[in-house]
Amino acid sequence: MSRLTTSELQRLDSEHYLHPFTDFKQLAQRGARVVTHADGVWLTDSDGNRILDGMAGLWCVALGYGRKELAEAAYRQMLDLPYYNSFFQCATPPAIQLAQRLAEVTPPQFNRVFLTGSGSEANDTMLRLVRRYWQLRGEPERNVIIGRWNGYHGSTVAGASLGGMQPMHEQGGLPIPGIAHINQPYWFERGGDLSPAEFGLRTARELADKIEEIGPRRVAAFIGEPVQGAGGVIIPPETYWPEIQRICDHYGILLVSDEVICGFGRTGRWFGCEHFGTRPDLMPIAKAMSSGYLPIGGLMVADRVAQVLIAEGGEFYHGFTYSGHPVACAVAVANIDILRREKVIERVREELAGYFAARLRTLAEHPLVGEVRAVGLLGALELVPDKPSRRFFRNRGEVGTVCRDLCVANGVVSRAVRDTMICAPPLVITPAEIDELVSRLGRALDQTAAVIAREGWS
Ligand code: PXG
């Protein structure tokens, strides 16, 4: 395949391949960027360009590209046992070992996992397991799960329903029944004259209002990402999560911390809930669990939930052919072992997070940048026409798209969420590579400003 030219690959791609989250018509006109190789934090495309991957693939390649130990773990497991399932009282050694490793690295209340093939499947599992839990507790009317507008919990029917992406809802008659949404803690957009601390409290209290509106005996759980990723790296004010935890405790509802992006070190802690000090009952996980080398996800289930499911017995009619896939599990075990052995997460917390935030903040001086946010190795830049007013460009999304394309032209991948530029590089990035990431972003910002001036956008 690698001998095909870029234009041959693009032609075959547009004739045969429907991409996820893609305008098919536009892609056919422009042609896909084809990535052929990668090493460390660097991608190589089919024209030989080297691009710094500021998004760790899709927030997943924690250990960077080209880790031989992960490839070897997969190869060895493929020879020993490429597939067997965990249905009907079976198991495989890698699935058991992974479950044990996960119990060790997650907060103490978690000792059990339900394995899936992705983060979306983890959230589907969560929805079904939460409803079963309340049935077993004798409160079947407790079936409503509250999420947040602009949250992202996957693209399956349940995942997209739990998420609050309105364009996704509109395309598919979603959300499904029994799901409600409250506002997100996005101070830059919605904070007005409130301080971030006041705004954090006020937004969290919308959860209590929603519970009262639905009826406290009908609400099963609240789900949120510690930091909203796909929604634009929305880092909540410090007051937000403690108040959410207090409200969940007060009403006795389950707290679900969707750790698909924040899990396995992204914030500088193993899990985002540890950064914000919450005590979740359930944690969907995926992505950096295997550094994205093979697809895998899972749902961590806290003891107080698991004990009910186990003590009451009865079959949970749920599972996937690839739940606990032995090769994916072997890679996830090797990935977790490397994260621990090389102290990758400690290094993010103690060395890289501060440096990354400081370097990114240098871009706050840029005339286009209204706010810089950073936590761990998650960063965001708000591009605005008029800094003091925190007003967005009239045609939201236009400037972000231009900037994203200019980032790639300058050899760095950064994702645009509307006009918010976000980055989440591999956790193994070096300080010198952070310098490179920020200087390339800076060049793309200058060129974006020139386009805005030329087009007269405001
Ligand atoms: N929860 C969260 C918090 C996520 O970010 C999922 C669940 C679903 O995981 P799967 O493995 O089913 O995709 C996600 C996925 C983006 C982007 O461009 C984000 C995700 C996926 C694809 C693209 O920001 N997040």
Short mmCIF file of C-alpha atoms and ligand atoms in Angstrom, two decimals:
data_model
loop_
_atom_site.label_atom_id
_atom_site.label_comp_id
_atom_site.label_asym_id
_atom_site.label_seq_id
_atom_site.Cartn_x
_atom_site.Cartn_y
_atom_site.Cartn_z
CA MET A 1 0.00 0.00 0.00
CA SER A 2 2.75 2.44 0.89
CA ARG A 3 3.90 2.49 -2.73
CA LEU A 4 0.70 4.20 -3.86
CA THR A 5 1.11 7.92 -4.45
CA THR A 6 -0.80 10.47 -2.41
CA SER A 7 -3.20 11.22 -5.24
CA GLU A 8 -3.87 7.49 -5.82
CA LEU A 9 -4.56 7.01 -2.12
CA GLN A 10 -6.86 10.05 -2.05
CA ARG A 11 -8.77 8.83 -5.08
CA LEU A 12 -9.35 5.36 -3.62
CA ASP A 13 -10.24 6.93 -0.27
CA SER A 14 -12.91 9.17 -1.73
CA GLU A 15 -14.33 6.34 -3.85
CA HIS A 16 -14.65 3.80 -1.05
CA TYR A 17 -14.20 5.14 2.46
CA LEU A 18 -16.83 6.99 4.50
CA HIS A 19 -14.92 8.75 7.32
CA PRO A 20 -16.22 9.43 10.83
CA PHE A 21 -17.29 13.01 11.69
CA THR A 22 -16.65 14.14 8.12
CA ASP A 23 -18.50 16.14 5.47
CA PHE A 24 -18.27 13.49 2.73
CA LYS A 25 -18.81 15.98 -0.09
CA GLN A 26 -16.12 18.35 1.16
CA LEU A 27 -13.63 15.53 1.73
CA ALA A 28 -14.11 14.21 -1.80
CA GLN A 29 -13.22 17.69 -3.10
CA ARG A 30 -10.19 18.24 -0.88
CA GLY A 31 -8.73 14.77 -0.47
CA ALA A 32 -7.71 13.23 2.85
CA ARG A 33 -4.39 13.84 4.56
CA VAL A 34 -2.91 10.35 4.64
CA VAL A 35 -0.67 9.54 7.59
CA THR A 36 1.72 6.69 6.89
CA HIS A 37 4.19 6.52 9.80
CA ALA A 38 4.83 7.94 13.22
CA ASP A 39 7.50 7.97 15.89
CA GLY A 40 7.45 9.61 19.31
CA VAL A 41 5.26 12.71 18.90
CA TRP A 42 5.91 13.01 15.16
CA LEU A 43 3.60 11.94 12.33
CA THR A 44 4.77 11.46 8.75
CA ASP A 45 2.27 11.93 5.92
CA SER A 46 2.22 10.35 2.47
CA ASP A 47 4.17 13.31 1.05
CA GLY A 48 6.91 12.86 3.65
CA ASN A 49 5.94 15.90 5.78
CA ARG A 50 6.71 15.59 9.49
CA ILE A 51 3.94 16.96 11.71
CA LEU A 52 4.02 17.32 15.50
CA ASP A 53 0.96 15.51 16.83
CA GLY A 54 -0.44 17.99 19.31
CA MET A 55 -3.57 15.83 19.78
CA ALA A 56 -1.98 12.42 20.57
CA GLY A 57 -4.05 10.94 17.73
CA LEU A 58 -7.51 11.48 19.18
CA TRP A 59 -6.35 12.17 22.76
CA CYS A 60 -5.16 8.59 23.13
CA VAL A 61 -1.51 8.00 22.20
CA ALA A 62 -0.19 8.64 25.71
CA LEU A 63 3.13 6.83 25.26
CA GLY A 64 3.71 8.28 21.80
CA TYR A 65 4.20 6.31 18.61
CA GLY A 66 6.64 3.51 17.94
CA ARG A 67 6.79 1.79 21.35
CA LYS A 68 8.11 -1.65 20.49
CA GLU A 69 7.04 -3.20 23.83
CA LEU A 70 3.40 -2.60 22.92
CA ALA A 71 3.80 -4.15 19.48
CA GLU A 72 5.63 -7.10 21.00
CA ALA A 73 2.93 -7.62 23.65
CA ALA A 74 0.36 -7.82 20.84
CA TYR A 75 2.52 -10.15 18.75
CA ARG A 76 3.17 -12.56 21.63
CA GLN A 77 -0.51 -12.67 22.58
CA MET A 78 -1.56 -13.22 18.96
CA LEU A 79 0.62 -16.31 18.84
CA ASP A 80 -0.56 -17.63 22.23
CA LEU A 81 -4.26 -16.90 21.85
CA PRO A 82 -5.49 -14.32 19.34
CA TYR A 83 -9.08 -14.47 20.50
CA TYR A 84 -11.29 -15.96 23.07
CA ASN A 85 -14.27 -14.42 24.80
CA SER A 86 -15.37 -13.71 28.34
CA PHE A 87 -19.00 -14.77 27.87
CA PHE A 88 -20.53 -17.84 29.48
CA GLN A 89 -18.14 -18.02 32.43
CA CYS A 90 -14.91 -17.95 30.38
CA ALA A 91 -11.88 -15.71 30.71
CA THR A 92 -8.36 -15.27 29.34
CA PRO A 93 -5.17 -14.45 31.28
CA PRO A 94 -4.68 -10.97 29.73
CA ALA A 95 -8.25 -9.90 30.57
CA ILE A 96 -7.81 -11.05 34.17
CA GLN A 97 -4.42 -9.36 34.46
CA LEU A 98 -5.79 -6.13 33.04
CA ALA A 99 -8.70 -6.14 35.49
CA GLN A 100 -6.23 -6.56 38.35
CA ARG A 101 -3.93 -3.77 37.06
CA LEU A 102 -6.92 -1.44 36.72
CA ALA A 103 -7.97 -2.15 40.29
CA GLU A 104 -4.46 -1.14 41.38
CA VAL A 105 -4.19 2.14 39.47
CA THR A 106 -7.74 3.44 39.96
CA PRO A 107 -8.97 5.10 43.20
CA PRO A 108 -9.54 2.66 46.10
CA GLN A 109 -13.32 2.33 45.70
CA PHE A 110 -12.75 0.63 42.32
CA ASN A 111 -11.93 -3.06 42.28
CA ARG A 112 -13.91 -4.28 39.28
CA VAL A 113 -14.13 -3.53 35.58
CA PHE A 114 -16.51 -4.43 32.74
CA LEU A 115 -14.39 -4.46 29.56
CA THR A 116 -15.57 -3.04 26.23
CA GLY A 117 -14.09 -2.17 22.85
CA SER A 118 -14.38 1.62 23.10
CA GLY A 119 -15.42 4.60 25.19
CA SER A 120 -18.86 4.71 23.57
CA GLU A 121 -19.47 1.09 24.52
CA ALA A 122 -18.28 1.90 28.04
CA ASN A 123 -20.98 4.55 28.28
CA ASP A 124 -23.65 2.26 26.86
CA THR A 125 -22.60 -0.25 29.50
CA MET A 126 -22.83 2.46 32.15
CA LEU A 127 -26.39 3.37 31.19
CA ARG A 128 -27.56 -0.23 31.27
CA LEU A 129 -25.68 -1.08 34.45
CA VAL A 130 -26.91 2.01 36.32
CA ARG A 131 -30.53 1.19 35.48
CA ARG A 132 -30.05 -2.42 36.51
CA TYR A 133 -28.45 -1.30 39.77
CA TRP A 134 -31.50 0.77 40.72
CA GLN A 135 -33.84 -2.04 39.67
CA LEU A 136 -31.99 -4.39 41.98
CA ARG A 137 -32.16 -1.78 44.75
CA GLY A 138 -35.96 -1.84 44.36
CA GLU A 139 -36.19 1.65 42.84
CA PRO A 140 -36.81 0.96 39.14
CA GLU A 141 -38.33 4.42 38.65
CA ARG A 142 -34.87 5.88 39.22
CA ASN A 143 -33.83 5.70 35.58
CA VAL A 144 -32.97 9.25 34.50
CA ILE A 145 -29.33 10.12 33.87
CA ILE A 146 -28.33 13.77 33.78
CA GLY A 147 -25.49 14.90 31.50
CA ARG A 148 -24.39 18.29 30.23
CA TRP A 149 -24.92 20.33 27.09
CA ASN A 150 -21.81 20.11 24.92
CA GLY A 151 -20.51 17.13 26.89
CA TYR A 152 -19.21 14.23 24.81
CA HIS A 153 -19.73 10.61 25.79
CA GLY A 154 -19.44 8.83 22.45
CA SER A 155 -21.24 8.27 19.20
CA THR A 156 -23.42 5.22 19.83
CA VAL A 157 -27.10 5.93 20.47
CA ALA A 158 -26.66 5.96 24.25
CA GLY A 159 -23.31 7.73 24.13
CA ALA A 160 -24.58 10.49 21.87
CA SER A 161 -27.74 10.82 23.99
CA LEU A 162 -25.74 11.19 27.20
CA GLY A 163 -23.56 13.74 25.46
CA GLY A 164 -24.97 17.16 24.80
CA MET A 165 -23.90 17.80 21.22
CA GLN A 166 -27.00 19.27 19.65
CA PRO A 167 -25.94 18.69 16.01
CA MET A 168 -25.58 14.98 16.87
CA HIS A 169 -29.01 14.92 18.52
CA GLU A 170 -30.63 16.61 15.54
CA GLN A 171 -29.33 14.02 13.06
CA GLY A 172 -30.71 11.04 14.87
CA GLY A 173 -33.81 11.83 16.88
CA LEU A 174 -31.79 11.85 20.09
CA PRO A 175 -31.60 11.86 23.04
CA ILE A 176 -33.32 8.59 23.87
CA PRO A 177 -35.83 8.78 26.75
CA GLY A 178 -34.59 9.06 30.32
CA ILE A 179 -31.72 11.47 29.69
CA ALA A 180 -31.62 15.16 30.64
CA HIS A 181 -28.97 17.86 30.32
CA ILE A 182 -27.76 20.87 32.29
CA ASN A 183 -25.36 23.66 31.29
CA GLN A 184 -21.62 23.22 31.13
CA PRO A 185 -19.18 25.12 33.39
CA TYR A 186 -17.81 27.21 30.51
CA TRP A 187 -16.92 30.49 32.23
CA PHE A 188 -15.39 32.15 29.16
CA GLU A 189 -18.64 31.78 27.22
CA ARG A 190 -21.27 31.95 29.90
CA GLY A 191 -19.71 33.50 32.99
CA GLY A 192 -20.70 37.11 32.28
CA ASP A 193 -19.74 39.36 35.20
CA LEU A 194 -19.52 36.50 37.71
CA SER A 195 -16.12 35.47 39.03
CA PRO A 196 -15.14 31.96 37.90
CA ALA A 197 -15.71 30.74 41.50
CA GLU A 198 -19.24 32.17 41.66
CA PHE A 199 -20.02 30.89 38.21
CA GLY A 200 -18.74 27.40 39.09
CA LEU A 201 -21.08 27.19 42.08
CA ARG A 202 -24.05 28.57 40.21
CA THR A 203 -23.58 26.14 37.30
CA ALA A 204 -23.16 23.16 39.63
CA ARG A 205 -26.40 24.09 41.40
CA GLU A 206 -28.25 23.64 38.12
CA LEU A 207 -27.87 19.94 38.89
CA ALA A 208 -29.93 20.31 42.06
CA ASP A 209 -32.54 22.35 40.16
CA LYS A 210 -32.76 19.68 37.45
CA ILE A 211 -33.08 16.89 40.02
CA GLU A 212 -35.93 18.79 41.73
CA GLU A 213 -37.59 19.39 38.36
CA ILE A 214 -37.45 15.70 37.35
CA GLY A 215 -38.25 14.45 40.85
CA PRO A 216 -35.49 13.31 43.22
CA ARG A 217 -36.74 9.71 43.28
CA ARG A 218 -36.47 9.44 39.50
CA VAL A 219 -32.83 10.45 39.07
CA ALA A 220 -30.29 7.62 38.83
CA ALA A 221 -26.97 9.30 38.06
CA PHE A 222 -25.06 12.33 36.87
CA ILE A 223 -22.34 12.00 34.22
CA GLY A 224 -19.59 14.50 33.42
CA GLU A 225 -16.08 14.61 32.05
CA PRO A 226 -13.69 16.05 34.68
CA VAL A 227 -12.50 18.39 31.91
CA GLN A 228 -14.75 18.46 28.84
CA GLY A 229 -12.48 17.41 25.98
CA ALA A 230 -14.32 17.40 22.66
CA GLY A 231 -16.44 20.29 23.94
CA GLY A 232 -13.35 22.51 23.88
CA VAL A 233 -11.14 21.68 26.89
CA ILE A 234 -13.56 23.28 29.34
CA ILE A 235 -11.67 23.34 32.65
CA PRO A 236 -14.27 23.98 35.36
CA PRO A 237 -13.71 26.55 38.12
CA GLU A 238 -12.40 24.99 41.35
CA THR A 239 -15.78 25.40 43.04
CA TYR A 240 -17.62 23.27 40.49
CA TRP A 241 -16.80 19.62 41.18
CA PRO A 242 -16.99 19.77 45.00
CA GLU A 243 -20.49 21.21 44.68
CA ILE A 244 -21.51 18.54 42.15
CA GLN A 245 -20.22 15.87 44.55
CA ARG A 246 -22.16 17.45 47.43
CA ILE A 247 -25.38 17.46 45.37
CA CYS A 248 -24.93 13.84 44.26
CA ASP A 249 -24.38 12.81 47.90
CA HIS A 250 -27.33 14.86 49.11
CA TYR A 251 -29.76 13.24 46.65
CA GLY A 252 -28.11 9.81 46.81
CA ILE A 253 -27.50 9.60 43.07
CA LEU A 254 -24.54 7.90 41.42
CA LEU A 255 -21.67 10.02 40.13
CA VAL A 256 -20.14 8.96 36.81
CA SER A 257 -16.76 10.47 35.95
CA ASP A 258 -16.19 9.92 32.23
CA GLU A 259 -12.43 9.39 32.21
CA VAL A 260 -12.12 8.44 28.54
CA ILE A 261 -9.93 11.51 27.90
CA CYS A 262 -8.76 12.47 31.40
CA GLY A 263 -7.88 8.93 32.48
CA PHE A 264 -4.34 7.52 32.51
CA GLY A 265 -2.47 10.72 33.18
CA ARG A 266 -3.84 13.49 31.00
CA THR A 267 -4.32 15.89 33.95
CA GLY A 268 -1.12 14.83 35.71
CA ARG A 269 -2.99 12.39 37.97
CA TRP A 270 -3.97 8.87 36.99
CA PHE A 271 -7.61 9.96 36.74
CA GLY A 272 -9.24 13.37 36.37
CA CYS A 273 -11.45 12.76 39.41
CA GLU A 274 -8.28 12.67 41.53
CA HIS A 275 -7.30 16.09 40.22
CA PHE A 276 -10.69 17.57 41.15
CA GLY A 277 -11.22 15.54 44.33
CA THR A 278 -14.47 13.74 43.47
CA ARG A 279 -15.36 10.17 44.53
CA PRO A 280 -17.14 8.67 41.51
CA ASP A 281 -19.16 5.44 41.60
CA LEU A 282 -18.52 4.61 37.95
CA MET A 283 -15.74 5.52 35.52
CA PRO A 284 -15.90 4.87 31.78
CA ILE A 285 -12.31 4.51 30.49
CA ALA A 286 -10.70 3.96 27.05
CA LYS A 287 -8.20 5.78 24.80
CA ALA A 288 -4.90 6.10 26.77
CA MET A 289 -5.71 2.77 28.47
CA SER A 290 -3.85 1.16 25.53
CA SER A 291 -2.25 4.39 24.22
CA GLY A 292 -4.63 3.79 21.30
CA TYR A 293 -2.46 0.94 19.95
CA LEU A 294 -5.52 -1.32 19.95
CA PRO A 295 -9.18 -0.47 20.62
CA ILE A 296 -10.26 -1.10 24.17
CA GLY A 297 -12.41 0.51 26.85
CA GLY A 298 -14.12 -0.37 30.08
CA LEU A 299 -16.36 0.68 32.90
CA MET A 300 -14.85 0.80 36.39
CA VAL A 301 -17.49 -0.11 38.95
CA ALA A 302 -17.12 0.98 42.59
CA ASP A 303 -17.55 -1.60 45.34
CA ARG A 304 -20.84 -0.20 46.62
CA VAL A 305 -22.40 -0.68 43.15
CA ALA A 306 -20.65 -3.96 42.35
CA GLN A 307 -21.69 -5.48 45.67
CA VAL A 308 -25.36 -4.97 44.87
CA LEU A 309 -24.99 -6.48 41.40
CA ILE A 310 -23.10 -9.48 42.78
CA ALA A 311 -25.15 -10.06 45.94
CA GLU A 312 -28.49 -9.91 44.13
CA GLY A 313 -27.34 -12.20 41.29
CA GLY A 314 -29.27 -12.69 38.05
CA GLU A 315 -27.77 -12.35 34.60
CA PHE A 316 -26.74 -8.93 33.24
CA TYR A 317 -27.83 -9.25 29.61
CA HIS A 318 -25.06 -7.15 28.14
CA GLY A 319 -21.67 -7.61 26.47
CA PHE A 320 -19.70 -7.38 23.26
CA THR A 321 -17.86 -9.98 21.18
CA TYR A 322 -14.67 -8.05 21.87
CA SER A 323 -15.23 -7.40 25.60
CA GLY A 324 -11.89 -8.37 27.11
CA HIS A 325 -10.24 -9.08 23.75
CA PRO A 326 -7.01 -10.82 24.80
CA VAL A 327 -4.70 -8.99 22.40
CA ALA A 328 -6.10 -5.56 23.29
CA CYS A 329 -5.88 -6.50 26.98
CA ALA A 330 -2.25 -7.62 26.64
CA VAL A 331 -1.39 -4.26 25.06
CA ALA A 332 -3.28 -2.36 27.78
CA VAL A 333 -1.40 -4.31 30.49
CA ALA A 334 1.94 -3.49 28.83
CA ASN A 335 0.86 0.16 28.47
CA ILE A 336 -0.06 0.47 32.15
CA ASP A 337 3.17 -1.25 33.17
CA ILE A 338 5.18 1.29 31.15
CA LEU A 339 3.21 4.24 32.55
CA ARG A 340 4.09 3.01 36.05
CA ARG A 341 7.68 1.90 35.46
CA GLU A 342 8.71 5.06 33.62
CA LYS A 343 6.74 7.31 35.99
CA VAL A 344 5.20 8.99 32.97
CA ILE A 345 2.31 10.50 34.94
CA GLU A 346 4.51 11.81 37.77
CA ARG A 347 6.63 13.52 35.12
CA VAL A 348 3.53 15.14 33.59
CA ARG A 349 2.48 16.42 37.01
CA GLU A 350 5.84 17.53 38.35
CA GLU A 351 7.70 18.67 35.24
CA LEU A 352 5.66 19.01 32.10
CA ALA A 353 2.32 20.50 33.22
CA GLY A 354 3.85 23.71 34.56
CA TYR A 355 6.12 24.12 31.57
CA PHE A 356 3.31 23.44 29.08
CA ALA A 357 1.00 25.96 30.80
CA ALA A 358 3.74 28.62 30.97
CA ARG A 359 4.69 28.20 27.32
CA LEU A 360 1.08 28.17 26.16
CA ARG A 361 0.38 31.31 28.24
CA THR A 362 2.97 33.21 26.20
CA LEU A 363 0.36 33.07 23.42
CA ALA A 364 -2.06 35.05 25.62
CA GLU A 365 -0.19 38.15 24.39
CA HIS A 366 -1.35 37.44 20.85
CA PRO A 367 -4.06 39.86 19.66
CA LEU A 368 -6.35 36.96 18.68
CA VAL A 369 -6.17 35.05 21.97
CA GLY A 370 -8.87 35.88 24.54
CA GLU A 371 -8.03 33.17 27.06
CA VAL A 372 -5.45 30.44 27.56
CA ARG A 373 -6.49 27.41 29.63
CA ALA A 374 -4.26 24.54 30.64
CA VAL A 375 -4.25 21.63 33.05
CA GLY A 376 -1.83 18.71 32.86
CA LEU A 377 -1.21 18.25 29.15
CA LEU A 378 -4.56 19.66 28.06
CA GLY A 379 -4.60 23.14 26.58
CA ALA A 380 -6.99 25.56 24.90
CA LEU A 381 -6.80 28.97 23.25
CA GLU A 382 -9.95 31.03 22.70
CA LEU A 383 -9.72 32.99 19.43
CA VAL A 384 -11.81 36.17 19.61
CA PRO A 385 -12.20 39.44 17.69
CA ASP A 386 -12.19 41.64 20.79
CA LYS A 387 -10.36 40.42 23.89
CA PRO A 388 -11.93 42.46 26.72
CA SER A 389 -15.55 41.71 25.80
CA ARG A 390 -15.00 37.90 25.54
CA ARG A 391 -17.21 38.11 22.47
CA PHE A 392 -16.87 35.41 19.78
CA PHE A 393 -16.54 35.91 16.03
CA ARG A 394 -19.92 36.36 14.35
CA ASN A 395 -19.63 33.27 12.22
CA ARG A 396 -18.43 30.90 14.92
CA GLY A 397 -16.16 28.14 13.67
CA GLU A 398 -14.82 29.91 10.58
CA VAL A 399 -11.66 31.25 12.21
CA GLY A 400 -11.00 27.99 14.04
CA THR A 401 -11.13 26.04 10.79
CA VAL A 402 -8.69 28.43 9.12
CA CYS A 403 -6.34 28.23 12.09
CA ARG A 404 -6.52 24.43 12.20
CA ASP A 405 -5.52 24.18 8.54
CA LEU A 406 -2.72 26.69 9.09
CA CYS A 407 -1.49 24.64 12.04
CA VAL A 408 -1.08 21.62 9.78
CA ALA A 409 0.61 23.80 7.15
CA ASN A 410 3.05 24.80 9.91
CA GLY A 411 3.65 21.19 10.90
CA VAL A 412 1.52 20.82 14.02
CA VAL A 413 -1.83 19.12 14.66
CA SER A 414 -4.22 21.14 16.82
CA ARG A 415 -7.96 20.63 16.80
CA ALA A 416 -10.50 23.44 16.43
CA VAL A 417 -13.71 23.28 18.47
CA ARG A 418 -15.59 26.17 16.95
CA ASP A 419 -12.97 28.94 17.48
CA THR A 420 -11.22 27.26 20.39
CA MET A 421 -7.87 25.74 19.45
CA ILE A 422 -7.08 22.75 21.63
CA CYS A 423 -4.13 20.50 22.21
CA ALA A 424 -3.41 17.32 24.09
CA PRO A 425 0.00 16.00 23.04
CA PRO A 426 1.40 12.57 23.95
CA LEU A 427 2.39 12.41 27.63
CA VAL A 428 5.97 11.60 26.61
CA ILE A 429 6.51 14.96 24.87
CA THR A 430 9.80 16.69 25.82
CA PRO A 431 10.15 20.35 26.86
CA ALA A 432 11.95 21.05 23.55
CA GLU A 433 8.99 19.56 21.68
CA ILE A 434 6.60 21.70 23.75
CA ASP A 435 8.63 24.75 22.58
CA GLU A 436 8.25 23.54 19.02
CA LEU A 437 4.49 22.96 19.47
CA VAL A 438 3.97 26.46 20.85
CA SER A 439 6.11 28.23 18.26
CA ARG A 440 4.29 26.46 15.43
CA LEU A 441 0.94 27.36 16.99
CA GLY A 442 2.13 30.96 17.26
CA ARG A 443 3.03 31.07 13.57
CA ALA A 444 -0.39 29.66 12.66
CA LEU A 445 -2.02 32.35 14.83
CA ASP A 446 -0.11 35.13 13.02
CA GLN A 447 -1.18 33.75 9.66
CA THR A 448 -4.77 33.37 10.89
CA ALA A 449 -4.76 37.02 11.97
CA ALA A 450 -3.64 37.96 8.46
CA VAL A 451 -6.54 35.99 6.92
CA ILE A 452 -9.01 37.65 9.32
CA ALA A 453 -7.72 41.11 8.39
CA ARG A 454 -7.88 40.30 4.69
CA GLU A 455 -11.43 38.91 4.91
CA GLY A 456 -12.63 41.61 7.31
CA TRP A 457 -14.10 39.06 9.77
CA SER A 458 -15.22 40.40 13.12
N1 PXG B 1 -16.23 9.76 26.45
C1 PXG B 1 -15.41 10.80 26.22
C2 PXG B 1 -15.16 11.79 27.31
C3 PXG B 1 -14.78 10.93 24.98
O1 PXG B 1 -13.97 11.96 24.75
C4 PXG B 1 -15.89 8.91 24.27
C5 PXG B 1 -16.47 8.83 25.52
C6 PXG B 1 -16.19 7.85 23.27
O2 PXG B 1 -15.09 7.03 23.07
P1 PXG B 1 -14.95 6.20 21.68
O3 PXG B 1 -13.77 5.31 21.98
O4 PXG B 1 -16.18 5.44 21.48
O5 PXG B 1 -14.72 7.20 20.60
C7 PXG B 1 -15.01 9.96 23.98
C8 PXG B 1 -14.40 10.05 22.63
C9 PXG B 1 -12.50 14.81 19.24
C10 PXG B 1 -12.90 13.40 19.50
O6 PXG B 1 -12.24 15.14 18.09
C11 PXG B 1 -13.17 12.99 20.79
C12 PXG B 1 -13.53 11.67 21.01
C13 PXG B 1 -13.62 10.78 19.95
C14 PXG B 1 -13.35 11.20 18.68
C15 PXG B 1 -12.99 12.53 18.43
O7 PXG B 1 -12.42 15.61 20.16
N2 PXG B 1 -13.84 11.29 22.28
#
